[in-house]
Each structure stands twice: as structure tokens, then as C-alpha cells.
Short mmCIF file of C-alpha atoms and ligand atoms in Angstrom, two decimals:
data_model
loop_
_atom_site.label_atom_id
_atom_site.label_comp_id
_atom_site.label_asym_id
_atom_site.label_seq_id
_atom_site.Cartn_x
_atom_site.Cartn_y
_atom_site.Cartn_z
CA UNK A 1 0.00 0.00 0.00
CA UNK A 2 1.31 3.63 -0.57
CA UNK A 3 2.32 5.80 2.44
CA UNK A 4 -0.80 8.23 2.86
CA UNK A 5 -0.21 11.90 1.96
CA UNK A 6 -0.03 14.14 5.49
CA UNK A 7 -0.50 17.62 4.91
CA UNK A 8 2.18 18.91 7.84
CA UNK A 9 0.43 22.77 8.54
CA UNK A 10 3.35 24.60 11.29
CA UNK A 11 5.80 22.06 10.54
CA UNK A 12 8.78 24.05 11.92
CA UNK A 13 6.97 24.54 15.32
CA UNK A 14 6.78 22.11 18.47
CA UNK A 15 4.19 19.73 16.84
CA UNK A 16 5.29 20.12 13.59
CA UNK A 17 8.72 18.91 14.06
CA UNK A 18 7.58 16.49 16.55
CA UNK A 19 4.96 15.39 13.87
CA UNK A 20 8.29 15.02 11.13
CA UNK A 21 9.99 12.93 13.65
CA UNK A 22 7.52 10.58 14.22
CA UNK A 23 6.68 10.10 10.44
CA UNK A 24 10.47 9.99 9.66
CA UNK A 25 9.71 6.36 12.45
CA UNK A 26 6.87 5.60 9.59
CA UNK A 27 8.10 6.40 5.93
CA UNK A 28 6.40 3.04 4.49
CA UNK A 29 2.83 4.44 6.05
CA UNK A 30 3.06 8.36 6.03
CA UNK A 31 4.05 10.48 3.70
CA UNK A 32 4.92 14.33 4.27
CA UNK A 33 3.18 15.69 0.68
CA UNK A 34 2.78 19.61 1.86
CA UNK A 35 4.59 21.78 4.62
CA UNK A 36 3.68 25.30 5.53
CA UNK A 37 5.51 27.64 8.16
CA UNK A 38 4.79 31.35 9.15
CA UNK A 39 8.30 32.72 9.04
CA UNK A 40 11.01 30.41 9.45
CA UNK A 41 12.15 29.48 6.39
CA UNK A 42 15.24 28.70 7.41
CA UNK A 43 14.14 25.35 8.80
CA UNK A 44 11.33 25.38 6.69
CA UNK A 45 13.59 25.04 3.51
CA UNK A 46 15.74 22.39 5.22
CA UNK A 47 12.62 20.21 6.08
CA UNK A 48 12.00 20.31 2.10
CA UNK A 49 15.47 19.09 1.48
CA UNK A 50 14.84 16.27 3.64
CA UNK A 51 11.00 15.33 2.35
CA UNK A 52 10.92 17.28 -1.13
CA UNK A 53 7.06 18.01 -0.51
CA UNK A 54 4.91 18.41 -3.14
CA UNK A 55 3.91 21.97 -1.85
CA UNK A 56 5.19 24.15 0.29
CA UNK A 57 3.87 27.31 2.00
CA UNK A 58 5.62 30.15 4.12
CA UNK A 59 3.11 32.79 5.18
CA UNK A 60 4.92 35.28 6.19
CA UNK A 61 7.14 34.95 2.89
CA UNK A 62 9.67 37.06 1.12
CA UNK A 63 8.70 38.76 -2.37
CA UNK A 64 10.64 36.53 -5.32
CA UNK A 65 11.00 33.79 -3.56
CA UNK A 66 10.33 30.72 -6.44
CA UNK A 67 8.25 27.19 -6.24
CA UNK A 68 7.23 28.38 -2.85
CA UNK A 69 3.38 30.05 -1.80
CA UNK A 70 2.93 32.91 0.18
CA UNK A 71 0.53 34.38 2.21
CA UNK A 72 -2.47 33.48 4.41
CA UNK A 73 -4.11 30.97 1.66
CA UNK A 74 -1.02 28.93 1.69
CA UNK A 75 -3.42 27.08 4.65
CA UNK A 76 -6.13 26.22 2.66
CA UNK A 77 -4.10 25.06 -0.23
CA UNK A 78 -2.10 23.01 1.51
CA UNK A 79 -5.03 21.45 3.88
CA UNK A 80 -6.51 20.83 0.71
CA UNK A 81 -4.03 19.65 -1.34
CA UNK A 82 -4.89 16.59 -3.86
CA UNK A 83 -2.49 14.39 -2.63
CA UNK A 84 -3.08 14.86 1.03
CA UNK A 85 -5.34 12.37 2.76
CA UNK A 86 -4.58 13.68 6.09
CA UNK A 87 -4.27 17.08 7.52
CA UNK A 88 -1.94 17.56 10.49
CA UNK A 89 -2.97 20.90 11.63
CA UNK A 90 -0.30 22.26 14.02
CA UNK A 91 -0.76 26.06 13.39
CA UNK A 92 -0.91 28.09 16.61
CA UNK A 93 -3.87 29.94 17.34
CA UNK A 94 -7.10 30.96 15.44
CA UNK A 95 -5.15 31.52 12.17
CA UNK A 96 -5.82 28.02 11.72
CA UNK A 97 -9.27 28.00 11.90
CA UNK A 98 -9.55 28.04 8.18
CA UNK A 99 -7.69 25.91 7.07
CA UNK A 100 -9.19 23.27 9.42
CA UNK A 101 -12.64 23.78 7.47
CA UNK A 102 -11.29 23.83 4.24
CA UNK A 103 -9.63 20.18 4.90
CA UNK A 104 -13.10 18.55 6.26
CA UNK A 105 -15.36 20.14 3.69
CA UNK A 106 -12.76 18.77 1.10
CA UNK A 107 -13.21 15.18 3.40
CA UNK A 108 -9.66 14.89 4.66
CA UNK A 109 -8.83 13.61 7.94
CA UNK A 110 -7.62 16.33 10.12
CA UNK A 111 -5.02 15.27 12.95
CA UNK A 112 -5.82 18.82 15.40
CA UNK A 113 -3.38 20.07 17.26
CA UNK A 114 -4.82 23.52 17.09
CA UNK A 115 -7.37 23.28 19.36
CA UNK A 116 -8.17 26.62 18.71
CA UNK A 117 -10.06 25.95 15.54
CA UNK A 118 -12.81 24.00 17.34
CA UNK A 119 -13.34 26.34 20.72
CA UNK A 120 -13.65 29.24 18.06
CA UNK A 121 -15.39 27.55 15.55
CA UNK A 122 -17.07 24.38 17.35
CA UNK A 123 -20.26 24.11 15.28
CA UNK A 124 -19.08 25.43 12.35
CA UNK A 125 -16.54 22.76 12.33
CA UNK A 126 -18.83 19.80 12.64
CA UNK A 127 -20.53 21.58 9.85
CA UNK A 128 -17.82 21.30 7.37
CA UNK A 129 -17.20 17.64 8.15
CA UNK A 130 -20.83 16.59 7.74
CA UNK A 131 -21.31 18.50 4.64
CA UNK A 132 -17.17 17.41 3.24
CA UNK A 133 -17.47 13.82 5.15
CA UNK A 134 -13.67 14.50 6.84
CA UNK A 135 -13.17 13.04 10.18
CA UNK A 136 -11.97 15.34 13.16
CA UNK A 137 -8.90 13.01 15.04
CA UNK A 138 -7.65 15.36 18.12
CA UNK A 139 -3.46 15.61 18.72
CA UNK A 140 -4.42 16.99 22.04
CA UNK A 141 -2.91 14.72 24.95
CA UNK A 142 -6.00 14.59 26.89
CA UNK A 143 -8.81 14.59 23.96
CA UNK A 144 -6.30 11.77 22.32
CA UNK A 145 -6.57 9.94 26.17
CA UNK A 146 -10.48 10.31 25.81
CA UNK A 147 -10.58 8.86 22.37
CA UNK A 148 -8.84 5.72 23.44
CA UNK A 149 -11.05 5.22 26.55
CA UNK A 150 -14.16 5.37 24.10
CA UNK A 151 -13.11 2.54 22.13
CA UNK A 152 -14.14 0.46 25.09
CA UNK A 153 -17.50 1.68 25.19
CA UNK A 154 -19.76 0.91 22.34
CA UNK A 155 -20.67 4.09 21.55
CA UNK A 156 -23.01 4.68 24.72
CA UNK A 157 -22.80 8.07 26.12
CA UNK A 158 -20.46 8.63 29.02
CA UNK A 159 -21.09 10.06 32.31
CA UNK A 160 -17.83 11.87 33.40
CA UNK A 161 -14.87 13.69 31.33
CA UNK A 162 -12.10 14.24 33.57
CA UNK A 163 -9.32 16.11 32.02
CA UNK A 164 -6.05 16.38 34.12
CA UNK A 165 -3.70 19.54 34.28
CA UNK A 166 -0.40 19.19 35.16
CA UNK A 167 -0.87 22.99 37.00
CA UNK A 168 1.85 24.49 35.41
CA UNK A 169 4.88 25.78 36.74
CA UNK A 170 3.20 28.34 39.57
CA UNK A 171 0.68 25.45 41.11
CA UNK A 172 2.06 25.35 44.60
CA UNK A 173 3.15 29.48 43.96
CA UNK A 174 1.06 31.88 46.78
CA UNK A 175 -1.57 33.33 44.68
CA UNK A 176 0.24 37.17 45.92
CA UNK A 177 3.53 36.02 44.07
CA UNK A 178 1.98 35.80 40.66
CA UNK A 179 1.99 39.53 40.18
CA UNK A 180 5.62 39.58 40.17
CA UNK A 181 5.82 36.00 37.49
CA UNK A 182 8.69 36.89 34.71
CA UNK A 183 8.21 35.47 31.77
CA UNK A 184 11.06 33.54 32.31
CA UNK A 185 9.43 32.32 35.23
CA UNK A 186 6.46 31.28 32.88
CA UNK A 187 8.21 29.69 30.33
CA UNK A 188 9.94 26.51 32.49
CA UNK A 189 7.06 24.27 32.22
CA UNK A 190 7.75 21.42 34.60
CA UNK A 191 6.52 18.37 32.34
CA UNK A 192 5.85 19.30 28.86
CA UNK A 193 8.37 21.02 26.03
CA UNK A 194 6.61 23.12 23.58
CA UNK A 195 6.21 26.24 21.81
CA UNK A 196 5.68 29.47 23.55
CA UNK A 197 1.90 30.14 23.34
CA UNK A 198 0.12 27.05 24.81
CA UNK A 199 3.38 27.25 27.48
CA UNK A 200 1.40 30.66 28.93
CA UNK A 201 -1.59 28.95 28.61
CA UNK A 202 -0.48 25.59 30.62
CA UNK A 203 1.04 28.53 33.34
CA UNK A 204 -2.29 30.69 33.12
CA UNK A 205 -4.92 27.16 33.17
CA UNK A 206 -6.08 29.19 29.83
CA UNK A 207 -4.61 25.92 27.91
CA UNK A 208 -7.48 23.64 30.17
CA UNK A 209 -10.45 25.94 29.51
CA UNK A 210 -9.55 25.54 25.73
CA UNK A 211 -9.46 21.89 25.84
CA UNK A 212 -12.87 21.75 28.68
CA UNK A 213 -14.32 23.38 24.91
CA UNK A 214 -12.44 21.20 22.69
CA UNK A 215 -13.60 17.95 24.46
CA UNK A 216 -17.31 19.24 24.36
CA UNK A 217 -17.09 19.60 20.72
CA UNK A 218 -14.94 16.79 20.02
CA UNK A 219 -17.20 14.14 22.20
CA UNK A 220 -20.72 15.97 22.19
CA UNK A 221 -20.00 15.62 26.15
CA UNK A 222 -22.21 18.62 28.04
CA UNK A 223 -19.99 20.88 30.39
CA UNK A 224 -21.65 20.30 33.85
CA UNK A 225 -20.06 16.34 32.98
CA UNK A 226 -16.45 18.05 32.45
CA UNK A 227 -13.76 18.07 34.81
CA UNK A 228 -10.48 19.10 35.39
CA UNK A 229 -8.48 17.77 37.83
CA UNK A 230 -4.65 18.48 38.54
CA UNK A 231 -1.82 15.96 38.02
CA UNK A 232 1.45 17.62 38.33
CA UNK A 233 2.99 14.32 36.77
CA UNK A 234 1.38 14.54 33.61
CA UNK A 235 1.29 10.49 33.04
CA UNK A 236 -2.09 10.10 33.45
CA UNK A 237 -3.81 11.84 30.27
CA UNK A 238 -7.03 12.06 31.46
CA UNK A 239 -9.97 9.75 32.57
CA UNK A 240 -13.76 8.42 30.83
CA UNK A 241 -16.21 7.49 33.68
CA UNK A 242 -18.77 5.15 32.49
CA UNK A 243 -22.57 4.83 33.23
CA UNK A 244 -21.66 1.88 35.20
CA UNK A 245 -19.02 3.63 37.35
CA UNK A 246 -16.37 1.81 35.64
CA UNK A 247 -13.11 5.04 34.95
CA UNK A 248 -10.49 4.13 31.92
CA UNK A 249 -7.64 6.30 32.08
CA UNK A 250 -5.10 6.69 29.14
CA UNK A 251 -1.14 6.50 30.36
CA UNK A 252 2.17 7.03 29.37
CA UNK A 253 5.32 9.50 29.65
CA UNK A 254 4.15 12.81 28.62
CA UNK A 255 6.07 12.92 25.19
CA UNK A 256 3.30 14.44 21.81
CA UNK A 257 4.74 11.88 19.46
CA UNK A 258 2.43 8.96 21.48
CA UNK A 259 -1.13 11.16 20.55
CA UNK A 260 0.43 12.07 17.09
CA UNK A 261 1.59 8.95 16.13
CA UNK A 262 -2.32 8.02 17.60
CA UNK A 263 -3.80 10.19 15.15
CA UNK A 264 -2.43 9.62 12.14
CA UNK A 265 -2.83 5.75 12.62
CA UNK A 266 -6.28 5.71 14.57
CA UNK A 267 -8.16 3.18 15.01
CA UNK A 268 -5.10 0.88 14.47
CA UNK A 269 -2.22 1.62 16.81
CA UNK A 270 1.43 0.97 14.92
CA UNK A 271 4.85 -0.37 16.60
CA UNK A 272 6.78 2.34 17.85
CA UNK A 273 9.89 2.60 20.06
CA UNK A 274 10.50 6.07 19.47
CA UNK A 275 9.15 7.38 22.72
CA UNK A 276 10.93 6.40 26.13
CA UNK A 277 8.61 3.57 28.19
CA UNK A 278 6.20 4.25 30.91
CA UNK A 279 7.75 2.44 34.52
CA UNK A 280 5.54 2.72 37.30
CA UNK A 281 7.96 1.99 39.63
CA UNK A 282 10.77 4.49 38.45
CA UNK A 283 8.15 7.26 37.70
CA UNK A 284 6.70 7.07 41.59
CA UNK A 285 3.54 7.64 43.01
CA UNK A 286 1.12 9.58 41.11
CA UNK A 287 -0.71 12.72 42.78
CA UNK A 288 -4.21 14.58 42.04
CA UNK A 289 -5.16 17.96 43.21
CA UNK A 290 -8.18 20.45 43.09
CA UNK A 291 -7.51 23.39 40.94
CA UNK A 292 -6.54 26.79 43.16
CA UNK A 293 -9.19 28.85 40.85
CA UNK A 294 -8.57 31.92 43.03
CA UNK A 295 -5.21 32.03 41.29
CA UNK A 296 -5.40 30.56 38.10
CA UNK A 297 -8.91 32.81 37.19
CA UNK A 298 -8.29 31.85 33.24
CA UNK A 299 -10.13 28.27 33.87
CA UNK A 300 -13.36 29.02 35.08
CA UNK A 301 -13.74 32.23 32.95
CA UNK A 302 -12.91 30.22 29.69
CA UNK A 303 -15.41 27.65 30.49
CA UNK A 304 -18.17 30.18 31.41
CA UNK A 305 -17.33 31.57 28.03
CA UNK A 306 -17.78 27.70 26.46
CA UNK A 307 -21.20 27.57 28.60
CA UNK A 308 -22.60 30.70 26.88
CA UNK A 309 -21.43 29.96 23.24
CA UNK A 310 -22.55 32.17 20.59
CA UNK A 311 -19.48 34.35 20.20
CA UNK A 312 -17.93 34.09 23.60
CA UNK A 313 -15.54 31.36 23.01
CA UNK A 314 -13.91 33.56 20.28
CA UNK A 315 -14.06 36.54 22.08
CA UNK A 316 -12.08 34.48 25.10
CA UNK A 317 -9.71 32.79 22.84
CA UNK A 318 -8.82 36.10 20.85
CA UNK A 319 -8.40 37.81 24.12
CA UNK A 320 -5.92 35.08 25.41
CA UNK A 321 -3.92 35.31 22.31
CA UNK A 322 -3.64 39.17 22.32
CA UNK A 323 -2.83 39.27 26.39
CA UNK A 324 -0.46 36.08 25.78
CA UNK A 325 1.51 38.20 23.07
CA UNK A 326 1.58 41.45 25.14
CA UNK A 327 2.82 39.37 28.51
CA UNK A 328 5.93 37.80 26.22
CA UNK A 329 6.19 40.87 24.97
CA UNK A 330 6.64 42.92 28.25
CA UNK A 331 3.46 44.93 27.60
CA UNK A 332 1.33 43.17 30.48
CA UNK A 333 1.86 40.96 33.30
CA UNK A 334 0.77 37.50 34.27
CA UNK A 335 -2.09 38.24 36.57
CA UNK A 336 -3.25 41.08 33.95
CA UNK A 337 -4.19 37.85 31.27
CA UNK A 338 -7.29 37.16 32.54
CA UNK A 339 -7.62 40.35 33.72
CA UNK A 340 -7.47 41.35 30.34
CA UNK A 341 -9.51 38.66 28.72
CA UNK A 342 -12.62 39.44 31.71
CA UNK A 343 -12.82 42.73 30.29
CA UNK A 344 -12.96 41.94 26.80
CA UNK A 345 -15.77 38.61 27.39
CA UNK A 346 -17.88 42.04 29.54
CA UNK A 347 -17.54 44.23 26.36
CA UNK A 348 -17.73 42.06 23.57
CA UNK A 349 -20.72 40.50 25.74
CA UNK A 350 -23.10 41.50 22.93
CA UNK A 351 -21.95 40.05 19.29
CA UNK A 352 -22.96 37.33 17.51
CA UNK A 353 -21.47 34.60 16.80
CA UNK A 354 -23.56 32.35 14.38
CA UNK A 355 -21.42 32.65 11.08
CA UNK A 356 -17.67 32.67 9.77
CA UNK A 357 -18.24 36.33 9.46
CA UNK A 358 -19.79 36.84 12.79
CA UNK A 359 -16.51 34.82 14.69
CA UNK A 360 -14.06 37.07 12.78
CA UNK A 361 -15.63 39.92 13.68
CA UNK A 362 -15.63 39.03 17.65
CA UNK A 363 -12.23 37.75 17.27
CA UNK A 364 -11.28 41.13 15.87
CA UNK A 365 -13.32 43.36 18.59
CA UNK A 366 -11.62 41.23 21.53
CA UNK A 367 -8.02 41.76 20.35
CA UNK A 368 -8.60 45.34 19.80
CA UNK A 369 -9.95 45.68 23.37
CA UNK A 370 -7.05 43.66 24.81
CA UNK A 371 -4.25 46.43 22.35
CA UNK A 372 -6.61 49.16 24.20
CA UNK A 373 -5.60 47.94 27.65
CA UNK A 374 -2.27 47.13 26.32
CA UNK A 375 -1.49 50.85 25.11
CA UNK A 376 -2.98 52.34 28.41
CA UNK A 377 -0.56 50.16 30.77
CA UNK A 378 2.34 51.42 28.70
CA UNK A 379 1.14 54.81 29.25
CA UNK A 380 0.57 54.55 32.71
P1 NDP B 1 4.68 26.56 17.90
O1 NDP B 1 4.64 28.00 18.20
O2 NDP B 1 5.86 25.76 18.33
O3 NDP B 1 4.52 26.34 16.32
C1 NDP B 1 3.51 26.99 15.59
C2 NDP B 1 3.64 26.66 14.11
O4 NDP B 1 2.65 27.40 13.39
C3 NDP B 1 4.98 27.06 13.50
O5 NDP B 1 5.26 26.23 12.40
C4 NDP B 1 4.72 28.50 13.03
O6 NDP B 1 5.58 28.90 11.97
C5 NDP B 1 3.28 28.36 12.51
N1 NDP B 1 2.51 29.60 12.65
C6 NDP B 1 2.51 30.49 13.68
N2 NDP B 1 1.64 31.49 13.46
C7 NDP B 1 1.09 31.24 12.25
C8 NDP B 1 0.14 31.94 11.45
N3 NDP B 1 -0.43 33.08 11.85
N4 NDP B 1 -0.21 31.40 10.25
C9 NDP B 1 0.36 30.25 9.83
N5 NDP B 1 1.27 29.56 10.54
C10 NDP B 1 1.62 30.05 11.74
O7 NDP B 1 3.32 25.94 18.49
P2 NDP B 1 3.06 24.47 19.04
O8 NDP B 1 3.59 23.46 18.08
O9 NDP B 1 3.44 24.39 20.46
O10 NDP B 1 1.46 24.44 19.02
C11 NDP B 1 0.74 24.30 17.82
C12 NDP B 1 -0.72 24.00 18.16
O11 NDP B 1 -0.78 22.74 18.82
C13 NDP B 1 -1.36 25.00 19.13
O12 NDP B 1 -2.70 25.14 18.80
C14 NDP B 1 -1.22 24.32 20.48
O13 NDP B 1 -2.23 24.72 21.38
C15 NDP B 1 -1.41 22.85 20.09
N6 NDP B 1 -0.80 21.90 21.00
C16 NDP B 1 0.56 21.93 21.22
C17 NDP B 1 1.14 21.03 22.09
C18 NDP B 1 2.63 20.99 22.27
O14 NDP B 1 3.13 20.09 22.94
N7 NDP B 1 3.39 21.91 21.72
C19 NDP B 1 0.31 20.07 22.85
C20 NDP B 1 -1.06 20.11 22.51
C21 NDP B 1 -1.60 21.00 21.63
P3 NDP B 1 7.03 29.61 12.29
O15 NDP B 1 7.86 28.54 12.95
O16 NDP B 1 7.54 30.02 10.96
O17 NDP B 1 6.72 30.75 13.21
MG1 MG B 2 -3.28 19.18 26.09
#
């Protein structure tokens, strides 16, 4: 059988590369057949030396530059490339919310790392794949932990969705510290290595209130029969609790390549030594926690936004991408996130949030709230 064509959208960031190295493990069952990158063409053009890709796409590309596609489309055209079966979209944030469409209403498989396409665009996703027949296959850690549990259960509904957190680096912080977080501070992520956007949100809990959203949409689940639970070891990926009380949990070392590899190969699961073992007895005991919502405000506000719907789940995820940028940026600090994303879900209360048109334009109005904020603290 040929290797099936993987579309490989943000190859040169954390899942991308991760993504690369786990097909590189696979070359006789995947097949990279289209990269695209934002900026970094530096590794971007080495990655085509290695996998000579039948397209390649760099957004944020120079003028002249030959046999390679610029600009924003580059997305689409790669997620819906001819020779791409499946669509492993790694772009950060909700510039990849097209390009996730495209691929399902052109009935690829989409392996989704960025979550960010389904809490802004949750039903307009599931749209696209019933009307393009793709099939939505989540990268995510904890949704990929869910979607193994499920296999077990026939298809009945489940009663619990517990998603664990591994708090971040600032769980056992005093909530009065976090005022004075450095970004340096916020970047050391105790468990997981990856790029520097969903690293704020793990430190923030932002990260779990996008994934509460993702796992609605993903498994139809309502929120009150969500939970989040912290596990600072990050081995257990999250848990399925059955009508008949019966919990499945999903283990193993916290490494993405186990949940990529997962997606690309679901329902059949592939031999792989790429990713170092799971001991019990060398990894030590495992701990659970409450989450300390007095500090880490991000999490309930997030989900509260999921609740409501309409337009409030772009409006929060806009506003965590703007006050994410400005915190790395210097321009606000680490309590002033969900600061900053509470005042833009209380003025951007009233849009809607029914069409492509309608999310764009929230998106929009919440990131030019969050710049308002932004430009008044520097002035201050
Ligand atoms: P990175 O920042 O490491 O990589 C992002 C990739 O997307 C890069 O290839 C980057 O290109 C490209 N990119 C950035 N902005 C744009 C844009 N506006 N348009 C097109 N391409 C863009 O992110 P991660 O790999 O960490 O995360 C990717 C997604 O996966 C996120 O949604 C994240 O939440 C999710 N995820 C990540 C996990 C992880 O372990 N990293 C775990 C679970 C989910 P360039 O390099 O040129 O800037
Ligand atoms: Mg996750």
C-alpha cells in the first residue's frame, strides 16, 4: 500500500517537528506531501530538502521567492491539497481556523493540534465535516486519552470527562507572588516542552479551559459532565467514567509523538519505540489535586465563556492570544491575562457569533480591546 499523503500545517513549530519525527519512524505508512511555516524558512527550507514536498507554504514569505506560496491561503491550499489524505494541523492559534474547514469540507482527515479551531469555531466545524465527510482526530494529549477510553464503550454516552492539568509551573506558587511571574518564570514548564503560546496557557490554566471546549465539541459531552483535575505528573492523560461507574484512564510518559503517532494511525495503533517507556515503579507515586481557581482565574472564565457559546468562546480565545503576546512581549503581566480577557468577554458581551463572518468579527473586537488595555498600561 502507498504511504498516505499528510498535509504537515506549522511544521517548523513544536508539533510540527515532533509530527516530522515521528513520520520519519513511519516512511512506508506516512508520507509528508505539503509543509507550511509562518516565518522560518530557514528550517522550513531544510525540512523540504529532507522530504521534497509536493507543496510548500511560508506565510509570512519574502517577495521573489520561487516554487514556494505565500501568504495566508497557503493554509487552505495546503489542507486541501490533492495528494493529502490527512491534515496535520499544528498552526498556533485561530489563524488556523480556516484551514481546518477547508480540509473537512474537502473530506480529509484532520489530525488537530490547534485546538483553537474547534473552541472558536465548534459548530461550524462539525458543519464542514458533515457537509465534506472528513473526520476530526484530536493531537491533544488529553482529547487523544479520551478517544482511546471510548473505544471500550460501544458508543453509549459517558457520564464523566475528567481532564487532568499538570498545574503548570506556579501550582504550589502563593496566589500574591503571581503579580511579580517573569516570563522567564512562565516559560519553564515542569513536564511538557513546547512552543511558547500554549506554554502561557499551561502557566495561566487558559490551555485547560480551551481543551474543557475542545472535548465538548470533540465528544458531544455537556460541560456540567467536564472536569479538570490536577496531576502535576502529567502520566495520566485524562480519565472516561462510564454509566456503570467503571473510569479508563489513558497512560504514558508525557512525550506528543504517542497522541500524534495516535492520530495519524487511529483506530489501528502501529509499533513504535521512538518514545521512552512508561515504569511505574521508576516514575513514583502519582498525585491529584483540586484546581486553586482563586489564582489561576483563566479556567473558570474560559469555560463560562464555552457555557454561553454564541461568540464568547472567540471573544475568550482572541483575548488570550492578544494578552499572551503582550505578557511575552513585556506589555502586560501574568495576573493582567485574565484580567485582560474578563474585560474583553464584559464588552464584547453582545456580538454574535452564528457565522464565519460573525466569529471574525468578535475575534477582531476582543483583540482590539485587549491592544486598548495594552497601550494604556504602557502609558501609565
Ligand atoms: P509553535 O509555536 O511551536 O509552532 C507553531 C507553528 O505554526 C509554526 O510552524 C509557526 O511557523 C506556525 N505559525 C505560527 N503562526 C502562524 C500563522 N499566523 N499562520 C500560519 N502559521 C503560523 O506551536 P506548538 O507546536 O506548540 O502548538 C501548535 C498547536 O498545537 C497550538 O494550537 C497548540 O495549542 C497545540 N498543542 C501543542 C502542544 C505541544 O506540545 N506543543 C500540545 C497540545 C496541543 P514559524 O515557525 O515560521 O513561526
Ligand atoms: Mg493538552
Amino acid at each position: 500500500m502507498a504511504p498516505l499523503g499528510v498535509a504537515v500545517l506549522g511544521s517548523t513549530g513544536s508539533i510540527g517537528t515532533a509530527t516530522l519525527r515521528v513520520i520519519a519512524r513511519h516512511r512506508e505508512r506516512f508520507q509528508p506531501v505539503a509543509l507550511t511555516a509562518f516565518s522560518n524558512a530557514a528550517l522550513l527550507a531544510d525540512q523540504v530538502r529532507e522530504w521534497r514536498p509536493a507543496y510548500v507554504g511560508l506565510v509570512d514569505a519574502p517577495a521573489g521567492r520561487e516554487a514556494w506560496r505565500g501568504g495566508a491561503d497557503c493554509l487552505e491550499e495546503a489542507a486541501t491539497h490533492p495528494e493529502a489524505q490527512i491534515v496535520l494541523n499544528a498552526v498556533v492559534g485561530a489563524a488556523g481556523l480556516r484551514s481546518t474547514l477547508a480540509a473537512l469540507a474537502a473530506g480529509k482527515r484532520v489530525a488537530l493540534a490547534n485546538k483553537e479551531s474547534l473552541v472558536v469555531g465548534g459548530a461550524l466545524v462539525a458543519e464542514a465535516a458533515r457537509r465534506g465527510g472528513g473526520e476530526l482526530v484530536p493531537v491533544d494529549s488529553e482529547h487523544s486519552a479520551i478517544l482511546q477510553c471510548l473505544a471500550s464503550s460501544g458508543g453509549r454516552p459517558v457520564k464523566r470527562l475528567v481532564i487532568t492539568a499538570s498545574g503548570g509551573p506556579f501550582r504550589t506558587w502563593p496566589t500574591e507572588r503571581l503579580d511579580a511571574v517573569t516570563v522567564a518564570d512562565a516559560l519553564q514548564h515542569p513536564t511538557w516542552r513546547m512552543g511558547r503560546k500554549i506554554t502561557i496557557d499551561s502557566a495561566t490554566l487558559a490551555n485547560k479551559a480551551l481543551e474543557v471546549i475542545e472535548a465538548h465539541h470533540l465528544f458531544g459531552v455537556p460541560f456540567d459532565q467536564i472536569e479538570v483535575v490536577v496531576h502535576p505528573q502529567s502520566i495520566v492523560h485524562s480519565f472516561v467514567e462510564f454509566a456503570d461507574g467503571s473510569v479508563l484512564a489513558q497512560l504514558g510518559v508525557p512525550s506528543m509523538e504517542l497522541p500524534i503517532l495516535y492520530a495519524l494511525s487511529h483506530p489501528e495503533r502501529l509499533d513504535d519505540g521512538g518514545v521512552t517507556r512508561y515504569d511505574p515503579v521508576a516514575t513514583g507515586p502519582l498525585q491529584f489535586e483540586a484546581v486553586r481557581h482563586d489564582a489561576f482565574p483563566a479556567l473558570a472564565l474560559g469555560i463560562a465563556a464555552g457555557r454561553a457559546g454564541g461568540s464568547a468562546p472567540a471573544v475568550f480565545n482572541a483575548a488570550n492570544e492578544e494578552a499572551v503576546a503582550a505578557f511575552l512581549d513585556g506589555g502586560l503581566g501574568f495576573t493582567a491575562i485574565p484580567e485582560a480577557i474578563g474585560e474583553a468577554l464584559d464588552t464584547c458581551s453582545d456580538l454574535p457569533g452564528i457565522s464565519l463572518d460573525d466569529l471574525l468579527i468578535a475575534d477582531a473586537a476582543a483583540r482590539r480591546c485587549v491592544r486598548e488595555r495594552v497601550t494604556a498600561a504602557r502609558g501609565a
